[in-house]
Coordinates of C-alpha atoms and ligand atoms in Angstrom, one line a residue:
M1 CA -240.9 94.0 -192.5
L2 CA -243.0 90.9 -193.1
E3 CA -246.1 90.7 -195.3
I4 CA -248.3 87.6 -195.9
K5 CA -250.4 87.9 -199.0
N6 CA -253.4 85.6 -199.8
L7 CA -251.8 82.6 -198.2
R8 CA -253.6 79.3 -198.9
V9 CA -252.3 76.0 -197.3
S10 CA -253.8 72.6 -197.6
F11 CA -252.9 69.2 -196.1
H12 CA -253.5 65.9 -197.9
T13 CA -254.9 63.4 -195.4
Y14 CA -256.8 60.1 -195.6
S15 CA -260.1 62.0 -195.0
G16 CA -259.3 64.4 -198.0
E17 CA -257.7 67.8 -198.5
V18 CA -257.8 69.9 -195.3
Q19 CA -257.9 73.5 -196.4
A20 CA -256.2 74.7 -193.2
V21 CA -255.4 78.3 -194.3
R22 CA -257.8 79.9 -196.8
G23 CA -256.5 83.3 -198.0
V24 CA -254.7 85.0 -195.1
N25 CA -253.3 88.5 -195.4
L26 CA -251.2 89.9 -192.5
R27 CA -248.5 92.5 -191.9
L28 CA -245.9 92.8 -189.3
E29 CA -244.2 96.1 -188.9
D30 CA -240.7 96.8 -187.4
E31 CA -240.7 96.2 -183.6
D32 CA -244.3 95.3 -183.6
T33 CA -246.0 92.5 -181.7
L34 CA -248.8 90.7 -183.6
A35 CA -250.9 88.2 -181.8
I36 CA -252.7 85.6 -183.9
V37 CA -255.6 84.3 -181.8
G38 CA -258.2 81.6 -182.3
E39 CA -259.3 78.1 -181.3
S40 CA -257.4 74.9 -182.1
G41 CA -257.5 74.1 -185.8
C42 CA -258.3 77.7 -186.9
G43 CA -255.0 77.9 -189.0
K44 CA -253.0 80.1 -186.7
S45 CA -250.0 77.7 -186.1
V46 CA -250.1 76.6 -189.8
T47 CA -249.8 80.3 -190.8
A48 CA -246.8 80.7 -188.5
Q49 CA -245.1 77.5 -189.6
S50 CA -245.5 78.6 -193.2
I51 CA -243.3 81.6 -192.5
M52 CA -240.5 79.3 -191.3
R53 CA -241.4 76.6 -194.0
L54 CA -241.5 74.0 -191.3
H55 CA -244.3 71.8 -192.7
N56 CA -244.1 68.1 -193.6
E57 CA -243.5 68.6 -197.3
E58 CA -245.0 65.2 -198.2
I59 CA -248.5 66.2 -197.1
T60 CA -248.4 70.0 -197.4
D61 CA -249.5 71.9 -200.4
I62 CA -249.0 75.7 -200.4
K63 CA -251.7 76.5 -202.9
S64 CA -251.0 80.2 -203.3
G65 CA -249.7 83.3 -201.7
E66 CA -246.5 85.2 -200.9
I67 CA -244.6 85.6 -197.6
L68 CA -242.5 88.7 -198.2
L69 CA -239.6 89.3 -195.8
D70 CA -238.1 92.7 -196.6
G71 CA -239.3 92.1 -200.2
T72 CA -238.0 88.5 -200.6
D73 CA -240.7 85.8 -201.1
L74 CA -239.9 83.1 -198.6
L75 CA -242.1 80.6 -200.5
S76 CA -240.0 80.8 -203.7
I77 CA -236.4 80.7 -202.3
S78 CA -234.4 77.4 -202.1
E79 CA -234.2 75.3 -199.0
K80 CA -230.5 76.3 -198.6
E81 CA -231.5 80.0 -198.8
M82 CA -234.2 79.3 -196.3
Q83 CA -231.7 77.8 -193.8
G84 CA -229.9 81.2 -193.9
I85 CA -233.2 82.9 -193.0
R86 CA -234.1 80.5 -190.1
G87 CA -232.2 81.6 -187.0
N88 CA -230.5 84.6 -188.6
W89 CA -233.7 86.5 -189.6
I90 CA -236.4 84.6 -187.8
G91 CA -236.2 82.8 -184.5
M92 CA -238.9 80.4 -183.2
I93 CA -240.1 79.6 -179.7
F94 CA -242.2 76.4 -179.4
Q95 CA -245.0 75.6 -177.0
E96 CA -243.4 72.7 -175.2
P97 CA -239.8 73.6 -174.2
M98 CA -238.9 70.0 -173.2
T99 CA -239.7 68.7 -176.7
A100 CA -237.9 71.6 -178.4
L101 CA -234.6 70.6 -176.7
N102 CA -232.5 67.5 -177.1
P103 CA -232.5 65.6 -173.7
T104 CA -229.1 64.0 -174.3
M105 CA -227.2 67.2 -174.9
T106 CA -226.2 70.0 -172.4
V107 CA -228.1 73.2 -173.0
G108 CA -224.7 74.9 -173.7
N109 CA -223.9 72.5 -176.5
Q110 CA -227.4 73.0 -178.0
I111 CA -226.9 76.8 -178.1
T112 CA -223.4 76.5 -179.4
E113 CA -224.6 74.2 -182.2
V114 CA -227.1 76.9 -183.3
L115 CA -224.4 79.6 -183.1
R116 CA -221.8 77.6 -185.1
Q117 CA -224.3 76.6 -187.7
H118 CA -225.9 80.1 -188.2
A119 CA -223.9 82.9 -186.8
G120 CA -220.8 84.2 -188.5
G121 CA -217.6 84.7 -186.5
K122 CA -214.5 86.5 -187.7
N123 CA -214.1 84.0 -190.6
G124 CA -217.7 83.2 -191.2
K125 CA -217.8 80.6 -188.4
M126 CA -217.5 80.9 -184.6
T127 CA -214.7 79.0 -182.8
K128 CA -215.9 76.6 -180.0
K129 CA -214.6 79.0 -177.3
E130 CA -216.4 82.0 -178.8
A131 CA -219.6 80.1 -179.1
R132 CA -219.4 78.9 -175.5
E133 CA -218.8 82.4 -174.3
R134 CA -221.7 83.6 -176.3
A135 CA -223.9 80.8 -174.9
V136 CA -223.1 81.9 -171.3
E137 CA -223.9 85.5 -172.3
L138 CA -227.2 84.4 -173.8
L139 CA -228.2 82.5 -170.7
R140 CA -227.4 85.6 -168.7
M141 CA -229.5 87.7 -171.0
V142 CA -232.5 85.5 -170.4
K143 CA -231.9 85.9 -166.6
L144 CA -230.9 82.3 -165.7
P145 CA -228.9 82.5 -162.5
N146 CA -225.3 81.0 -162.5
P147 CA -225.1 80.8 -166.3
E148 CA -221.4 79.7 -166.2
Q149 CA -222.5 76.5 -164.4
R150 CA -225.9 76.0 -165.9
V151 CA -224.5 76.0 -169.5
D152 CA -223.1 72.5 -168.7
Q153 CA -226.4 71.1 -167.4
F154 CA -228.9 68.9 -169.2
P155 CA -232.6 69.9 -169.9
H156 CA -233.9 67.6 -167.1
E157 CA -232.0 69.7 -164.6
F158 CA -234.2 72.8 -165.4
S159 CA -237.8 73.7 -164.5
G160 CA -240.4 74.3 -167.2
G161 CA -240.0 78.1 -167.0
Q162 CA -236.1 77.9 -167.0
L163 CA -236.3 75.6 -170.1
Q164 CA -238.5 78.2 -171.9
R165 CA -235.8 80.8 -171.1
V166 CA -233.2 78.5 -172.6
V167 CA -235.4 78.1 -175.7
I168 CA -235.7 81.9 -175.9
A169 CA -231.9 82.2 -175.6
M170 CA -231.5 79.7 -178.6
A171 CA -234.1 81.6 -180.6
M172 CA -232.3 84.9 -179.9
A173 CA -228.8 83.4 -180.5
C174 CA -228.3 84.9 -183.9
S175 CA -230.0 88.2 -183.2
P176 CA -233.0 87.6 -185.4
K177 CA -235.2 90.5 -186.6
I178 CA -238.4 88.5 -186.0
L179 CA -239.4 86.1 -183.2
I180 CA -242.3 83.7 -183.7
A181 CA -243.6 82.3 -180.5
D182 CA -246.2 79.4 -180.8
E183 CA -248.2 79.2 -177.6
P184 CA -245.0 80.0 -175.6
T185 CA -246.7 80.0 -172.2
T186 CA -249.4 77.4 -172.5
A187 CA -247.4 74.6 -170.8
L188 CA -246.3 76.9 -167.9
D189 CA -247.7 77.9 -164.5
V190 CA -249.5 81.2 -164.5
T191 CA -246.8 83.1 -162.5
V192 CA -244.1 81.7 -164.8
Q193 CA -246.2 82.6 -167.8
A194 CA -246.1 86.3 -166.7
Q195 CA -242.3 86.1 -166.3
I196 CA -241.8 84.7 -169.8
L197 CA -244.0 87.4 -171.3
D198 CA -242.1 90.1 -169.4
L199 CA -238.8 88.6 -170.7
M200 CA -240.1 88.6 -174.3
K201 CA -241.1 92.3 -173.9
E202 CA -237.7 93.1 -172.5
M203 CA -236.0 91.3 -175.5
Q204 CA -238.1 93.3 -177.8
K205 CA -237.2 96.6 -176.2
E206 CA -233.5 95.8 -176.0
K207 CA -232.9 93.9 -179.2
K208 CA -235.6 95.7 -181.4
V209 CA -237.1 92.4 -182.5
S210 CA -240.6 92.1 -184.0
I211 CA -242.8 89.4 -182.4
I212 CA -245.5 87.1 -183.8
I213 CA -247.2 85.3 -180.9
I214 CA -249.7 82.5 -181.6
T215 CA -252.1 82.0 -178.7
H216 CA -255.7 81.0 -177.7
D217 CA -255.4 83.0 -174.5
L218 CA -256.7 86.6 -174.6
G219 CA -254.9 87.3 -171.3
V220 CA -251.6 86.8 -173.1
V221 CA -252.8 89.0 -175.9
A222 CA -253.7 91.8 -173.5
N223 CA -250.3 91.5 -171.8
I224 CA -248.0 91.6 -174.9
A225 CA -249.7 92.4 -178.2
K226 CA -249.9 95.7 -180.0
K227 CA -251.9 94.2 -183.0
V228 CA -254.2 91.3 -183.1
A229 CA -255.5 89.0 -185.9
V230 CA -258.5 86.8 -184.9
M231 CA -258.6 83.6 -187.0
Y232 CA -261.5 81.3 -187.5
G233 CA -262.0 78.4 -190.0
G234 CA -258.7 79.2 -191.8
I235 CA -259.4 82.9 -192.4
V236 CA -258.7 86.1 -190.5
V237 CA -262.1 87.3 -189.4
E238 CA -261.0 90.5 -187.6
T239 CA -257.7 92.3 -187.3
G240 CA -256.8 95.6 -185.5
T241 CA -254.9 97.2 -182.7
V242 CA -255.2 95.5 -179.3
E243 CA -257.6 98.4 -178.3
D244 CA -259.8 97.8 -181.5
I245 CA -260.2 94.1 -180.5
F246 CA -260.8 94.6 -176.8
Y247 CA -262.9 97.8 -176.9
R248 CA -264.3 98.2 -180.5
S249 CA -264.6 94.6 -181.8
K250 CA -267.2 94.1 -184.5
H251 CA -267.2 90.4 -185.2
P252 CA -269.5 88.0 -183.3
Y253 CA -266.7 85.4 -183.0
T254 CA -264.5 88.0 -181.3
W255 CA -267.4 88.9 -179.0
G256 CA -267.7 85.2 -178.1
L257 CA -264.0 85.0 -177.3
L258 CA -264.1 88.1 -175.1
D259 CA -267.2 86.8 -173.3
S260 CA -265.5 83.6 -172.4
I261 CA -262.7 85.3 -170.4
S262 CA -263.0 85.2 -166.6
R263 CA -263.4 88.7 -165.2
L264 CA -263.2 90.3 -161.8
S265 CA -266.8 91.6 -162.3
R266 CA -268.2 88.0 -162.6
R267 CA -270.7 87.3 -159.9
K268 CA -270.1 84.3 -157.6
G269 CA -271.5 81.1 -159.1
E270 CA -272.0 82.7 -162.5
P271 CA -270.8 80.2 -165.1
L272 CA -268.2 81.3 -167.8
K273 CA -269.8 81.8 -171.2
S274 CA -268.8 79.5 -174.0
I275 CA -269.4 79.5 -177.8
E276 CA -271.9 76.7 -178.5
G277 CA -271.1 74.3 -181.4
T278 CA -267.9 73.2 -183.1
P279 CA -265.7 74.8 -185.8
P280 CA -266.3 73.9 -189.5
D281 CA -264.9 70.8 -191.1
L282 CA -262.1 72.2 -193.3
V283 CA -262.2 69.2 -195.6
K284 CA -265.5 70.7 -196.8
P285 CA -265.3 74.3 -195.7
P286 CA -268.5 76.3 -196.0
A287 CA -269.1 78.5 -199.0
G288 CA -270.1 81.4 -196.7
C289 CA -269.0 82.7 -193.4
P290 CA -267.2 79.9 -191.5
F291 CA -268.8 81.0 -188.2
A292 CA -272.4 80.9 -189.6
D293 CA -273.4 77.6 -187.8
R294 CA -272.5 79.1 -184.4
C295 CA -273.5 82.7 -184.9
E296 CA -276.6 84.0 -183.3
Y297 CA -276.9 86.7 -186.0
A298 CA -276.5 84.4 -189.0
M299 CA -278.6 85.3 -192.0
Q300 CA -279.1 83.5 -195.3
V301 CA -276.4 85.6 -197.0
C302 CA -273.9 84.5 -194.3
K303 CA -274.5 80.8 -195.4
D304 CA -274.1 81.5 -199.1
H305 CA -271.3 84.0 -199.4
L306 CA -268.0 84.7 -197.6
P307 CA -268.3 88.2 -196.2
P308 CA -265.9 90.8 -197.7
E309 CA -263.3 92.6 -195.6
T310 CA -264.7 95.9 -194.3
G311 CA -262.2 98.6 -193.3
L312 CA -263.3 100.3 -190.0
S313 CA -260.1 102.3 -189.8
E314 CA -256.7 102.0 -191.5
Q315 CA -255.8 99.1 -189.2
H316 CA -259.1 97.7 -188.1
L317 CA -260.6 95.2 -190.6
C318 CA -263.5 92.8 -190.1
R319 CA -265.2 90.1 -192.2
C320 CA -268.9 90.1 -191.3
W321 CA -272.1 90.7 -193.2
L322 CA -273.4 92.7 -190.2
L323 CA -271.1 95.5 -191.4
D324 CA -272.7 95.7 -194.8
R325 CA -274.5 99.0 -195.2
D326 CA -277.7 97.2 -196.4
C327 CA -277.8 94.8 -193.4
P328 CA -281.1 95.2 -191.5
V329 CA -279.6 94.1 -188.2
K330 CA -277.0 96.3 -186.4
P331 CA -276.1 94.6 -183.1
E332 CA -273.5 96.2 -180.9
R333 CA -271.2 94.3 -178.6
R334 CA -273.0 93.5 -175.4
P335 CA -271.5 95.0 -172.3
V336 CA -269.9 92.3 -170.0
Ligands
SF4_401 FE1 -272.4 85.9 -188.0 FE2 -273.0 86.4 -190.6 FE3 -271.2 87.9 -189.4 FE4 -270.6 85.4 -190.0 S1 -271.1 87.0 -191.4 S2 -270.2 86.4 -188.1 S3 -272.6 84.4 -189.6 S4 -273.4 87.7 -188.9

């Protein structure tokens, strides 16, 4: 359904050109859930925003690549054509629901605005009455109690979890084929996080939507994802099914991420592990592996050359020199 090929995106800043995304390849199949995981600044949100073309055009430079949606390259169509894609084909859920909504408008008016702008009624546009009925139906679909009353309320009258439900209703308003969720649960309490993930899974099952979820939280990945792409320093370092990443991962950065999760088996007083060091400066990205400065297995070749992609199975790909057949070191993932 969606294929990203060799995407390179830079930002022009006072410090120089930040090479935020450096040759990303990803695929999203029908009704799939792809999680893009990594630390802040690894390029995951920029990749997602590129799909929607939501960048600040004054400072953003899409250096190369294609984003193919059912064969159409979203990077080469006009802004007017792109407006037809946003909402109708691709819906977006943002991290902070309060900032995604207008505080001076009722949630009903915000949903009807989306519907009247994007969704076609009998004559290409919905009437006000049709749009309001659909807004109530959407609030019911995301399980907000008393949708007939709540449709006339303002965002400040909702809790954080309820607001995220409203944002999901807006994203689903025009029955998109793809839902992009950028850290959709980060601003929410843990119990509400689980409810929102359950709701997204339900939406997927009922509406047959494909999901791209951007997150730094491997708990969220385990809960919802079928495929995972691990990003670091603007590139995808490992990608595979959720089982490949949790049980058969081959990249030292993925190992570091997995080791930093809290587990039931952790002994009392045992500190959580962290990955020492900081991510690379993408104004001057390293010539070799971006993880080399923090990797305990780094060799000279890692510093000099970007590792090629090694296919471990049809779906499981990893960029690490440890997988080179001539590599003298063959570490395995340490048991945790
Ligand atoms: Fe570590 Fe080298 Fe693999 Fe990079 S390529 S993750 S530095 S071993």
